[in-house]
Amino acid sequence: MSGGGNDDGRHLTPGPPPDQPPHIPLPRASVEDTGRPLPTLTDLGDPAPRPAAPLVLEHRVLKALLGAWALAACSPEETAAVEEHLGDCGVCADEARRLREAVGLLHPAESLDLDPALRARVLEGCLERRPPRIPVPGWATPYDAETARLDALLQDFGDAEWHAPVRLRWFEKDEPTSRRTTVAGVIAHLLTVDGLVAVALGLEDPMGDVAADRPTPAARTDAYWRASHFPPTRAVRAPWREQTHVLVRTVSFAGGDGGGAGRLAVPYGDFELPLRDAMLDRAFECWVHAEDIAEAVDYPYEPPSGSDLHQMVALAARLLPTVLSARRRAGLAAPPPGRHLVPAGEPGRSLRLEIEGSGGGEWLIPLDSPGAVGSAEHEVAHVALDGAEFCRLAAGHVSPAEAAAGQMGDRAAIRDVLLAAASLSRM
C-alpha cells in the first residue's frame, strides 16, 4: 500500500517529507489590528429590537379595557398597560379579579372522559344492525356498563395511583362510618363482594382458600385484606376484570330477561337479594367506589347514564319499605300511628319520592308495612331530590340532614325515610 491511501481504499492528504518539520498555520490577525473601521450594529443587524415604549393611558380608558382584558381580547400593548395599572390601583384590581372569575364561569372546564351514555348509544346502534344471539339482560346492563367505565379509569394508573389513599364511607346505626384503604384495596373489596354473586351462580369464589368469619361483604373483605402478605397492588385488577366478564356472560346464558335466572337468591349474610337486584346492587356499588377512586386521584367522574341510574334508584325505592320496617323493629324509626300495621296488599300511608334530573321518576313508598301498597290517596309527605344526590345518600356519602331535599308534609315520615335511605349503605 502507498502512503497516500489506507487499507479500505480511501486517499489521505500527503504529509510533509520526513526530513522537514510539520507546517503549522500562523494565527489570524484581529480586526482591530487591520486599521479598518469596526462594523456598526446597523451593519450587523440587531437581532433583538428594543421594545416599544409602553402605552400611557388615562385611568378611565384603562378601566374601560378591563372587560376586554379579562376575555384576553386586548392587544399586547394594551395588556401591558392594563397589568401595570392593576399593580397600582386597588379598585381596578378588585374589578379585574371579579371579571376573570365571571369569565371562568362562562367557560367551565370540560372533562376529557366520554359521556357515560355514549357506550349505551353505540351498543344500541350496533345491536339494531345485528341483534345478539345471546343478549345481556336489561337488569345486568348497568353492571356491564359501570364495570367497563371503572376498568377504563384504571387502565393508565401507575404505582402511585394504585396506592393512593381512599376512604370508604357508609352509615351504620345512623352514624357516619369510614374505613381507610387504597385504590387497589377498593378493587379487592369489589372483587370479594362480587364473589357473592359468583358463588350463587356456581362459579369459582375469588376468596379461594381464605375463610371469612361471616358470609357478609365486610367480613369477606376483611378476610381478603388480612390474607394478603402485602397490601393489594395493580395485580388485583386482572382477576376483578375477568370476574366481571364471567358474571355478565353467565347471567346472559342463564336465561336473560325472559327466564327465571333473575329470581335466583344471592345471600349477603344478613339478607339476600334476587339475582336481578343483586346485579343492580353491584352496579351501584361499582359506580360509588369508582367515584371514591376518582376523588382520590383528583380525576372527574360522571354519574351513570339516565336509564342505568333510573334502575338503581328504582331498586333503592323498592327496598325502602323493608328497611323501614326493620328499623322500626330495632327501635330506630317511629312506629305507625296507632301501632296498626296495614295488611299486605292494602293501601296505607305513603310518601311520594320524587327523583329529579337524569334517571328520575316518582315512587309511592308505603310507610306502615312492607307488604302495603303505596297510595296517592293516602299520601302524607312528599320529598324531592336529584337522582345522583339520592344515590349518594343511599351510599352513605351524604347525611340525611345534608341531603338537598325539597320536603313537604309529615316531618317524622320524611326523617324516617331519609334515614332508611342512608341505612341502605354498607362497606
GROMACS .gro file of C-alpha atoms in nm:
model
  427
    1MET     CA    1   0.000   0.000   0.000
    2SER     CA    2   0.122   0.353  -0.081
    3GLY     CA    3   0.135   0.629   0.178
    4GLY     CA    4  -0.149   0.817   0.007
    5GLY     CA    5  -0.419   0.564   0.100
    6ASN     CA    6  -0.534   0.330   0.372
    7ASP     CA    7  -0.646  -0.029   0.379
    8ASP     CA    8  -1.003   0.047   0.281
    9GLY     CA    9  -0.901   0.237  -0.033
   10ARG     CA   10  -0.965   0.592   0.089
   11HIS     CA   11  -0.700   0.855  -0.012
   12LEU     CA   12  -0.525   1.064   0.252
   13THR     CA   13  -0.370   1.410   0.213
   14PRO     CA   14   0.005   1.362   0.169
   15GLY     CA   15   0.207   1.482   0.469
   16PRO     CA   16   0.537   1.671   0.474
   17PRO     CA   17   0.859   1.490   0.384
   18PRO     CA   18   1.009   1.306   0.677
   19ASP     CA   19   1.316   1.535   0.693
   20GLN     CA   20   1.109   1.862   0.735
   21PRO     CA   21   0.908   1.988   1.034
   22PRO     CA   22   0.527   1.988   1.001
   23HIS     CA   23   0.361   2.301   0.864
   24ILE     CA   24   0.174   2.500   1.133
   25PRO     CA   25  -0.053   2.784   1.009
   26LEU     CA   26   0.005   3.132   1.150
   27PRO     CA   27  -0.259   3.289   1.376
   28ARG     CA   28  -0.516   3.512   1.205
   29ALA     CA   29  -0.488   3.885   1.266
   30SER     CA   30  -0.757   4.054   1.475
   31VAL     CA   31  -0.983   4.302   1.301
   32GLU     CA   32  -0.864   4.571   1.541
   33ASP     CA   33  -0.506   4.531   1.401
   34THR     CA   34  -0.606   4.582   1.038
   35GLY     CA   35  -0.682   4.953   1.067
   36ARG     CA   36  -1.022   4.907   0.913
   37PRO     CA   37  -1.333   5.060   1.081
   38LEU     CA   38  -1.537   4.829   1.304
   39PRO     CA   39  -1.886   4.731   1.173
   40THR     CA   40  -2.183   4.911   1.331
   41LEU     CA   41  -2.490   4.741   1.486
   42THR     CA   42  -2.686   4.858   1.183
   43ASP     CA   43  -2.444   4.675   0.953
   44LEU     CA   44  -2.472   4.356   1.162
   45GLY     CA   45  -2.849   4.378   1.211
   46ASP     CA   46  -2.985   4.398   1.569
   47PRO     CA   47  -3.143   4.057   1.645
   48ALA     CA   48  -3.332   4.190   1.946
   49PRO     CA   49  -3.501   4.518   1.864
   50ARG     CA   50  -3.584   4.734   2.160
   51PRO     CA   51  -3.945   4.708   2.283
   52ALA     CA   52  -4.170   4.996   2.206
   53ALA     CA   53  -4.242   5.238   2.485
   54PRO     CA   54  -4.543   5.129   2.696
   55LEU     CA   55  -4.877   5.295   2.632
   56VAL     CA   56  -4.967   5.580   2.864
   57LEU     CA   57  -5.346   5.575   2.907
   58GLU     CA   58  -5.583   5.758   3.137
   59HIS     CA   59  -5.750   5.580   3.430
   60ARG     CA   60  -6.093   5.587   3.266
   61VAL     CA   61  -5.954   5.428   2.948
   62LEU     CA   62  -5.775   5.155   3.144
   63LYS     CA   63  -6.090   5.085   3.344
   64ALA     CA   64  -6.290   5.052   3.021
   65LEU     CA   65  -6.036   4.796   2.893
   66LEU     CA   66  -6.081   4.563   3.194
   67GLY     CA   67  -6.360   4.364   3.028
   68ALA     CA   68  -6.158   4.306   2.712
   69TRP     CA   69  -5.851   4.222   2.925
   70ALA     CA   70  -6.049   3.958   3.119
   71LEU     CA   71  -6.150   3.799   2.787
   72ALA     CA   72  -5.789   3.814   2.661
   73ALA     CA   73  -5.904   4.040   2.377
   74CYS     CA   74  -5.656   4.328   2.429
   75SER     CA   75  -5.351   4.396   2.213
   76PRO     CA   76  -5.010   4.320   2.370
   77GLU     CA   77  -4.952   4.693   2.432
   78GLU     CA   78  -5.294   4.736   2.596
   79THR     CA   79  -5.244   4.421   2.805
   80ALA     CA   80  -4.911   4.552   2.935
   81ALA     CA   81  -5.065   4.890   3.019
   82VAL     CA   82  -5.363   4.735   3.200
   83GLU     CA   83  -5.149   4.492   3.402
   84GLU     CA   84  -4.908   4.770   3.503
   85HIS     CA   85  -5.207   4.976   3.615
   86LEU     CA   86  -5.353   4.688   3.819
   87GLY     CA   87  -5.041   4.686   4.035
   88ASP     CA   88  -5.108   5.047   4.139
   89CYS     CA   89  -5.492   5.070   4.150
   90GLY     CA   90  -5.668   4.851   4.408
   91VAL     CA   91  -6.018   4.937   4.281
   92CYS     CA   92  -5.939   4.823   3.928
   93ALA     CA   93  -5.756   4.516   4.059
   94ASP     CA   94  -6.069   4.404   4.250
   95GLU     CA   95  -6.285   4.464   3.943
   96ALA     CA   96  -6.040   4.270   3.724
   97ARG     CA   97  -6.049   3.975   3.964
   98ARG     CA   98  -6.431   3.967   3.958
   99LEU     CA   99  -6.434   3.984   3.579
  100ARG     CA  100  -6.182   3.699   3.548
  101GLU     CA  101  -6.396   3.483   3.783
  102ALA     CA  102  -6.704   3.559   3.573
  103VAL     CA  103  -6.520   3.460   3.256
  104GLY     CA  104  -6.424   3.132   3.425
  105LEU     CA  105  -6.793   3.058   3.482
  106LEU     CA  106  -6.865   3.122   3.115
  107HIS     CA  107  -6.602   2.865   3.014
  108PRO     CA  108  -6.628   2.571   3.258
  109ALA     CA  109  -6.358   2.307   3.242
  110GLU     CA  110  -6.474   2.008   3.041
  111SER     CA  111  -6.394   1.651   3.133
  112LEU     CA  112  -6.185   1.451   2.889
  113ASP     CA  113  -6.394   1.146   2.970
  114LEU     CA  114  -6.663   1.029   2.731
  115ASP     CA  115  -7.029   1.072   2.813
  116PRO     CA  116  -7.144   0.768   3.017
  117ALA     CA  117  -7.443   0.737   2.781
  118LEU     CA  118  -7.217   0.714   2.475
  119ARG     CA  119  -7.139   0.345   2.531
  120ALA     CA  120  -7.509   0.262   2.557
  121ARG     CA  121  -7.586   0.456   2.237
  122VAL     CA  122  -7.306   0.287   2.043
  123LEU     CA  123  -7.415  -0.058   2.160
  124GLU     CA  124  -7.777   0.020   2.077
  125GLY     CA  125  -7.680   0.124   1.726
  126CYS     CA  126  -7.471  -0.190   1.679
  127LEU     CA  127  -7.743  -0.417   1.813
  128GLU     CA  128  -8.002  -0.261   1.583
  129ARG     CA  129  -7.785  -0.364   1.287
  130ARG     CA  130  -7.703  -0.709   1.423
  131PRO     CA  131  -7.906  -0.836   1.721
  132PRO     CA  132  -7.703  -1.056   1.957
  133ARG     CA  133  -7.768  -1.426   1.967
  134ILE     CA  134  -7.736  -1.418   2.349
  135PRO     CA  135  -7.846  -1.071   2.471
  136VAL     CA  136  -7.738  -0.925   2.804
  137PRO     CA  137  -8.042  -0.896   3.036
  138GLY     CA  138  -8.164  -0.542   3.091
  139TRP     CA  139  -8.103  -0.572   3.465
  140ALA     CA  140  -7.738  -0.668   3.401
  141THR     CA  141  -7.652  -0.388   3.156
  142PRO     CA  142  -7.585  -0.130   3.434
  143TYR     CA  143  -7.330  -0.366   3.588
  144ASP     CA  144  -7.173  -0.427   3.246
  145ALA     CA  145  -7.151  -0.051   3.181
  146GLU     CA  146  -7.021   0.055   3.524
  147THR     CA  147  -6.752  -0.213   3.541
  148ALA     CA  148  -6.636  -0.114   3.191
  149ARG     CA  149  -6.619   0.252   3.293
  150LEU     CA  150  -6.420   0.174   3.607
  151ASP     CA  151  -6.186  -0.054   3.413
  152ALA     CA  152  -6.120   0.229   3.166
  153LEU     CA  153  -6.037   0.461   3.457
  154LEU     CA  154  -5.788   0.208   3.597
  155GLN     CA  155  -5.620   0.136   3.265
  156ASP     CA  156  -5.350   0.404   3.279
  157PHE     CA  157  -5.291   0.406   3.656
  158GLY     CA  158  -4.929   0.392   3.770
  159ASP     CA  159  -4.800   0.261   4.102
  160ALA     CA  160  -4.863   0.596   4.274
  161GLU     CA  161  -5.232   0.593   4.177
  162TRP     CA  162  -5.282   0.229   4.280
  163HIS     CA  163  -5.152   0.309   4.628
  164ALA     CA  164  -5.337   0.640   4.662
  165PRO     CA  165  -5.535   0.651   4.990
  166VAL     CA  166  -5.913   0.607   4.966
  167ARG     CA  167  -6.166   0.639   5.245
  168LEU     CA  168  -6.474   0.416   5.218
  169ARG     CA  169  -6.778   0.582   5.378
  170TRP     CA  170  -7.116   0.449   5.487
  171PHE     CA  171  -7.379   0.487   5.763
  172GLU     CA  172  -7.408   0.240   6.047
  173LYS     CA  173  -7.676   0.281   6.318
  174ASP     CA  174  -7.744   0.634   6.189
  175GLU     CA  175  -7.381   0.735   6.238
  176PRO     CA  176  -7.128   0.806   5.961
  177THR     CA  177  -6.857   0.540   5.946
  178SER     CA  178  -6.544   0.517   5.733
  179ARG     CA  179  -6.255   0.284   5.659
  180ARG     CA  180  -5.920   0.375   5.510
  181THR     CA  181  -5.769   0.171   5.226
  182THR     CA  182  -5.606   0.226   4.885
  183VAL     CA  183  -5.726   0.220   4.524
  184ALA     CA  184  -5.605  -0.141   4.497
  185GLY     CA  185  -5.783  -0.218   4.824
  186VAL     CA  186  -6.111  -0.087   4.681
  187ILE     CA  187  -6.081  -0.316   4.376
  188ALA     CA  188  -6.008  -0.606   4.611
  189HIS     CA  189  -6.327  -0.515   4.801
  190LEU     CA  190  -6.531  -0.517   4.479
  191LEU     CA  191  -6.374  -0.849   4.380
  192THR     CA  192  -6.472  -1.021   4.706
  193VAL     CA  193  -6.827  -0.883   4.722
  194ASP     CA  194  -6.896  -0.958   4.355
  195GLY     CA  195  -6.783  -1.306   4.453
  196LEU     CA  196  -7.112  -1.349   4.641
  197VAL     CA  197  -7.292  -1.334   4.306
  198ALA     CA  198  -7.033  -1.567   4.152
  199VAL     CA  199  -7.085  -1.828   4.424
  200ALA     CA  200  -7.464  -1.807   4.386
  201LEU     CA  201  -7.419  -1.878   4.014
  202GLY     CA  202  -7.197  -2.179   4.084
  203LEU     CA  203  -6.877  -2.004   3.974
  204GLU     CA  204  -6.540  -2.004   4.145
  205ASP     CA  205  -6.513  -1.799   4.464
  206PRO     CA  206  -6.235  -1.536   4.429
  207MET     CA  207  -6.161  -1.583   4.801
  208GLY     CA  208  -6.010  -1.924   4.724
  209ASP     CA  209  -5.900  -2.092   5.047
  210VAL     CA  210  -5.941  -1.773   5.253
  211ALA     CA  211  -6.221  -1.823   5.507
  212ALA     CA  212  -6.430  -1.531   5.635
  213ASP     CA  213  -6.584  -1.523   5.984
  214ARG     CA  214  -6.924  -1.448   5.830
  215PRO     CA  215  -7.050  -1.451   5.469
  216THR     CA  216  -7.108  -1.074   5.470
  217PRO     CA  217  -6.945  -0.821   5.237
  218ALA     CA  218  -6.750  -0.659   5.522
  219ALA     CA  219  -6.628  -0.989   5.669
  220ARG     CA  220  -6.519  -1.123   5.329
  221THR     CA  221  -6.331  -0.802   5.254
  222ASP     CA  222  -6.154  -0.801   5.591
  223ALA     CA  223  -6.052  -1.165   5.548
  224TYR     CA  224  -5.915  -1.099   5.199
  225TRP     CA  225  -5.718  -0.795   5.317
  226ARG     CA  226  -5.576  -0.985   5.616
  227ALA     CA  227  -5.473  -1.282   5.400
  228SER     CA  228  -5.266  -1.060   5.170
  229HIS     CA  229  -4.897  -1.071   5.266
  230PHE     CA  230  -4.860  -0.724   5.119
  231PRO     CA  231  -5.117  -0.450   5.050
  232PRO     CA  232  -5.309  -0.520   4.726
  233THR     CA  233  -5.141  -0.386   4.415
  234ARG     CA  234  -5.233  -0.339   4.048
  235ALA     CA  235  -5.229  -0.721   4.019
  236VAL     CA  236  -5.582  -0.727   4.163
  237ARG     CA  237  -5.722  -0.561   3.851
  238ALA     CA  238  -5.688  -0.869   3.628
  239PRO     CA  239  -5.895  -1.112   3.844
  240TRP     CA  240  -6.157  -0.843   3.915
  241ARG     CA  241  -6.187  -0.762   3.543
  242GLU     CA  242  -6.208  -1.127   3.443
  243GLN     CA  243  -6.474  -1.196   3.707
  244THR     CA  244  -6.692  -0.908   3.581
  245HIS     CA  245  -6.681  -1.050   3.229
  246VAL     CA  246  -6.765  -1.401   3.352
  247LEU     CA  247  -7.060  -1.273   3.557
  248VAL     CA  248  -7.212  -1.084   3.263
  249ARG     CA  249  -7.157  -1.379   3.031
  250THR     CA  250  -7.306  -1.628   3.279
  251VAL     CA  251  -7.625  -1.434   3.355
  252SER     CA  252  -7.673  -1.382   2.981
  253PHE     CA  253  -7.658  -1.755   2.913
  254ALA     CA  254  -7.872  -1.830   3.220
  255GLY     CA  255  -8.194  -1.711   3.060
  256GLY     CA  256  -8.192  -1.332   3.032
  257ASP     CA  257  -8.498  -1.116   3.092
  258GLY     CA  258  -8.745  -1.384   2.994
  259GLY     CA  259  -8.601  -1.664   3.211
  260GLY     CA  260  -8.616  -1.736   3.580
  261ALA     CA  261  -8.247  -1.675   3.646
  262GLY     CA  262  -8.323  -1.325   3.771
  263ARG     CA  263  -8.510  -1.472   4.069
  264LEU     CA  264  -8.212  -1.678   4.190
  265ALA     CA  265  -8.135  -1.584   4.553
  266VAL     CA  266  -7.797  -1.425   4.626
  267PRO     CA  267  -7.715  -1.443   5.003
  268TYR     CA  268  -7.539  -1.141   5.156
  269GLY     CA  269  -7.509  -1.292   5.504
  270ASP     CA  270  -7.764  -1.078   5.689
  271PHE     CA  271  -8.010  -1.069   5.397
  272GLU     CA  272  -8.050  -1.189   5.040
  273LEU     CA  273  -8.147  -1.037   4.708
  274PRO     CA  274  -8.277  -1.191   4.387
  275LEU     CA  275  -8.009  -1.205   4.120
  276ARG     CA  276  -8.161  -0.923   3.912
  277ASP     CA  277  -8.148  -0.691   4.217
  278ALA     CA  278  -7.806  -0.817   4.321
  279MET     CA  279  -7.663  -0.721   3.980
  280LEU     CA  280  -7.810  -0.372   4.013
  281ASP     CA  281  -7.669  -0.351   4.365
  282ARG     CA  282  -7.324  -0.443   4.233
  283ALA     CA  283  -7.353  -0.185   3.955
  284PHE     CA  284  -7.448   0.079   4.211
  285GLU     CA  285  -7.153  -0.003   4.439
  286CYS     CA  286  -6.913  -0.012   4.142
  287TRP     CA  287  -7.016   0.341   4.046
  288VAL     CA  288  -6.995   0.469   4.405
  289HIS     CA  289  -6.647   0.328   4.460
  290ALA     CA  290  -6.535   0.448   4.116
  291GLU     CA  291  -6.621   0.798   4.236
  292ASP     CA  292  -6.420   0.730   4.554
  293ILE     CA  293  -6.122   0.629   4.342
  294ALA     CA  294  -6.158   0.924   4.105
  295GLU     CA  295  -6.174   1.161   4.401
  296ALA     CA  296  -5.858   1.005   4.549
  297VAL     CA  297  -5.660   1.068   4.228
  298ASP     CA  298  -5.828   1.404   4.159
  299TYR     CA  299  -5.997   1.295   3.837
  300PRO     CA  300  -6.351   1.384   3.718
  301TYR     CA  301  -6.609   1.106   3.704
  302GLU     CA  302  -6.964   1.137   3.575
  303PRO     CA  303  -7.279   0.962   3.710
  304PRO     CA  304  -7.421   0.668   3.513
  305SER     CA  305  -7.642   0.714   3.209
  306GLY     CA  306  -8.003   0.810   3.275
  307SER     CA  307  -8.151   0.466   3.207
  308ASP     CA  308  -7.898   0.290   3.432
  309LEU     CA  309  -7.938   0.548   3.708
  310HIS     CA  310  -8.316   0.503   3.692
  311GLN     CA  311  -8.282   0.130   3.757
  312MET     CA  312  -8.056   0.194   4.057
  313VAL     CA  313  -8.298   0.448   4.205
  314ALA     CA  314  -8.590   0.211   4.147
  315LEU     CA  315  -8.406  -0.064   4.337
  316ALA     CA  316  -8.350   0.165   4.636
  317ALA     CA  317  -8.716   0.271   4.628
  318ARG     CA  318  -8.827  -0.095   4.633
  319LEU     CA  319  -8.602  -0.171   4.930
  320LEU     CA  320  -8.708   0.127   5.142
  321PRO     CA  321  -9.031  -0.027   5.288
  322THR     CA  322  -8.844  -0.339   5.406
  323VAL     CA  323  -8.559  -0.134   5.553
  324LEU     CA  324  -8.806   0.100   5.724
  325SER     CA  325  -8.985  -0.197   5.881
  326ALA     CA  326  -8.654  -0.343   6.006
  327ARG     CA  327  -8.560  -0.008   6.157
  328ARG     CA  328  -8.892   0.004   6.342
  329ARG     CA  329  -8.829  -0.341   6.489
  330ALA     CA  330  -8.486  -0.220   6.601
  331GLY     CA  331  -8.637   0.092   6.759
  332LEU     CA  332  -8.466   0.327   6.513
  333ALA     CA  333  -8.785   0.458   6.347
  334ALA     CA  334  -9.116   0.585   6.482
  335PRO     CA  335  -9.400   0.328   6.488
  336PRO     CA  336  -9.703   0.388   6.265
  337PRO     CA  337  -9.984   0.595   6.417
  338GLY     CA  338 -10.197   0.376   6.641
  339ARG     CA  339  -9.935   0.096   6.611
  340HIS     CA  340 -10.151  -0.067   6.344
  341LEU     CA  341  -9.983  -0.246   6.053
  342VAL     CA  342 -10.164  -0.230   5.720
  343PRO     CA  343 -10.249  -0.579   5.581
  344ALA     CA  344 -10.042  -0.694   5.287
  345GLY     CA  345 -10.177  -0.572   4.956
  346GLU     CA  346 -10.385  -0.292   5.113
  347PRO     CA  347 -10.320   0.080   5.060
  348GLY     CA  348 -10.170   0.271   5.351
  349ARG     CA  349  -9.991   0.591   5.444
  350SER     CA  350  -9.743   0.675   5.172
  351LEU     CA  351  -9.458   0.912   5.099
  352ARG     CA  352  -9.410   1.039   4.744
  353LEU     CA  353  -9.043   1.015   4.648
  354GLU     CA  354  -8.975   1.241   4.350
  355ILE     CA  355  -8.636   1.199   4.183
  356GLU     CA  356  -8.542   1.483   3.952
  357GLY     CA  357  -8.297   1.502   3.665
  358SER     CA  358  -8.147   1.220   3.464
  359GLY     CA  359  -8.284   0.882   3.570
  360GLY     CA  360  -8.567   1.040   3.764
  361GLY     CA  361  -8.922   0.936   3.833
  362GLU     CA  362  -9.178   0.910   4.114
  363TRP     CA  363  -9.238   0.631   4.364
  364LEU     CA  364  -9.502   0.599   4.637
  365ILE     CA  365  -9.329   0.448   4.941
  366PRO     CA  366  -9.565   0.266   5.183
  367LEU     CA  367  -9.483   0.371   5.538
  368ASP     CA  368  -9.680   0.137   5.763
  369SER     CA  369  -9.592  -0.209   5.631
  370PRO     CA  370  -9.354  -0.355   5.371
  371GLY     CA  371  -9.645  -0.550   5.226
  372ALA     CA  372  -9.871  -0.247   5.191
  373VAL     CA  373  -9.934  -0.073   4.861
  374GLY     CA  374  -9.835   0.288   4.805
  375SER     CA  375 -10.139   0.507   4.754
  376ALA     CA  376 -10.173   0.865   4.628
  377GLU     CA  377 -10.497   0.895   4.829
  378HIS     CA  378 -10.305   0.821   5.150
  379GLU     CA  379 -10.006   1.043   5.072
  380VAL     CA  380  -9.881   1.219   5.387
  381ALA     CA  381  -9.543   1.355   5.271
  382HIS     CA  382  -9.351   1.450   4.959
  383VAL     CA  383  -8.971   1.451   4.915
  384ALA     CA  384  -8.784   1.567   4.603
  385LEU     CA  385  -8.413   1.500   4.535
  386ASP     CA  386  -8.176   1.492   4.241
  387GLY     CA  387  -8.108   1.139   4.117
  388ALA     CA  388  -7.732   1.140   4.180
  389GLU     CA  389  -7.784   1.307   4.520
  390PHE     CA  390  -8.033   1.040   4.625
  391CYS     CA  391  -7.789   0.765   4.525
  392ARG     CA  392  -7.511   0.930   4.725
  393LEU     CA  393  -7.749   0.942   5.021
  394ALA     CA  394  -7.817   0.570   4.976
  395ALA     CA  395  -7.441   0.512   4.953
  396GLY     CA  396  -7.376   0.687   5.285
  397HIS     CA  397  -7.177   0.967   5.123
  398VAL     CA  398  -7.434   1.233   5.217
  399SER     CA  399  -7.605   1.252   5.555
  400PRO     CA  400  -7.987   1.280   5.568
  401ALA     CA  401  -7.954   1.622   5.729
  402GLU     CA  402  -7.731   1.747   5.446
  403ALA     CA  403  -7.926   1.594   5.156
  404ALA     CA  404  -8.053   1.868   4.927
  405ALA     CA  405  -8.418   1.762   4.951
  406GLY     CA  406  -8.741   1.951   4.897
  407GLN     CA  407  -8.972   1.841   5.178
  408MET     CA  408  -9.343   1.882   5.241
  409GLY     CA  409  -9.579   1.705   5.481
  410ASP     CA  410  -9.526   1.473   5.778
  411ARG     CA  411  -9.178   1.560   5.913
  412ALA     CA  412  -9.144   1.236   6.109
  413ALA     CA  413  -9.221   1.027   5.800
  414ILE     CA  414  -8.972   1.228   5.592
  415ARG     CA  415  -8.700   1.184   5.853
  416ASP     CA  416  -8.763   0.809   5.879
  417VAL     CA  417  -8.745   0.760   5.502
  418LEU     CA  418  -8.427   0.966   5.460
  419LEU     CA  419  -8.260   0.776   5.745
  420ALA     CA  420  -8.377   0.447   5.592
  421ALA     CA  421  -8.220   0.551   5.261
  422ALA     CA  422  -7.888   0.625   5.435
  423SER     CA  423  -7.901   0.290   5.616
  424LEU     CA  424  -7.903   0.113   5.277
  425SER     CA  425  -7.531   0.187   5.268
  426ARG     CA  426  -7.270  -0.059   5.387
  427MET     CA  427  -6.900  -0.121   5.345
   0.00000   0.00000   0.00000
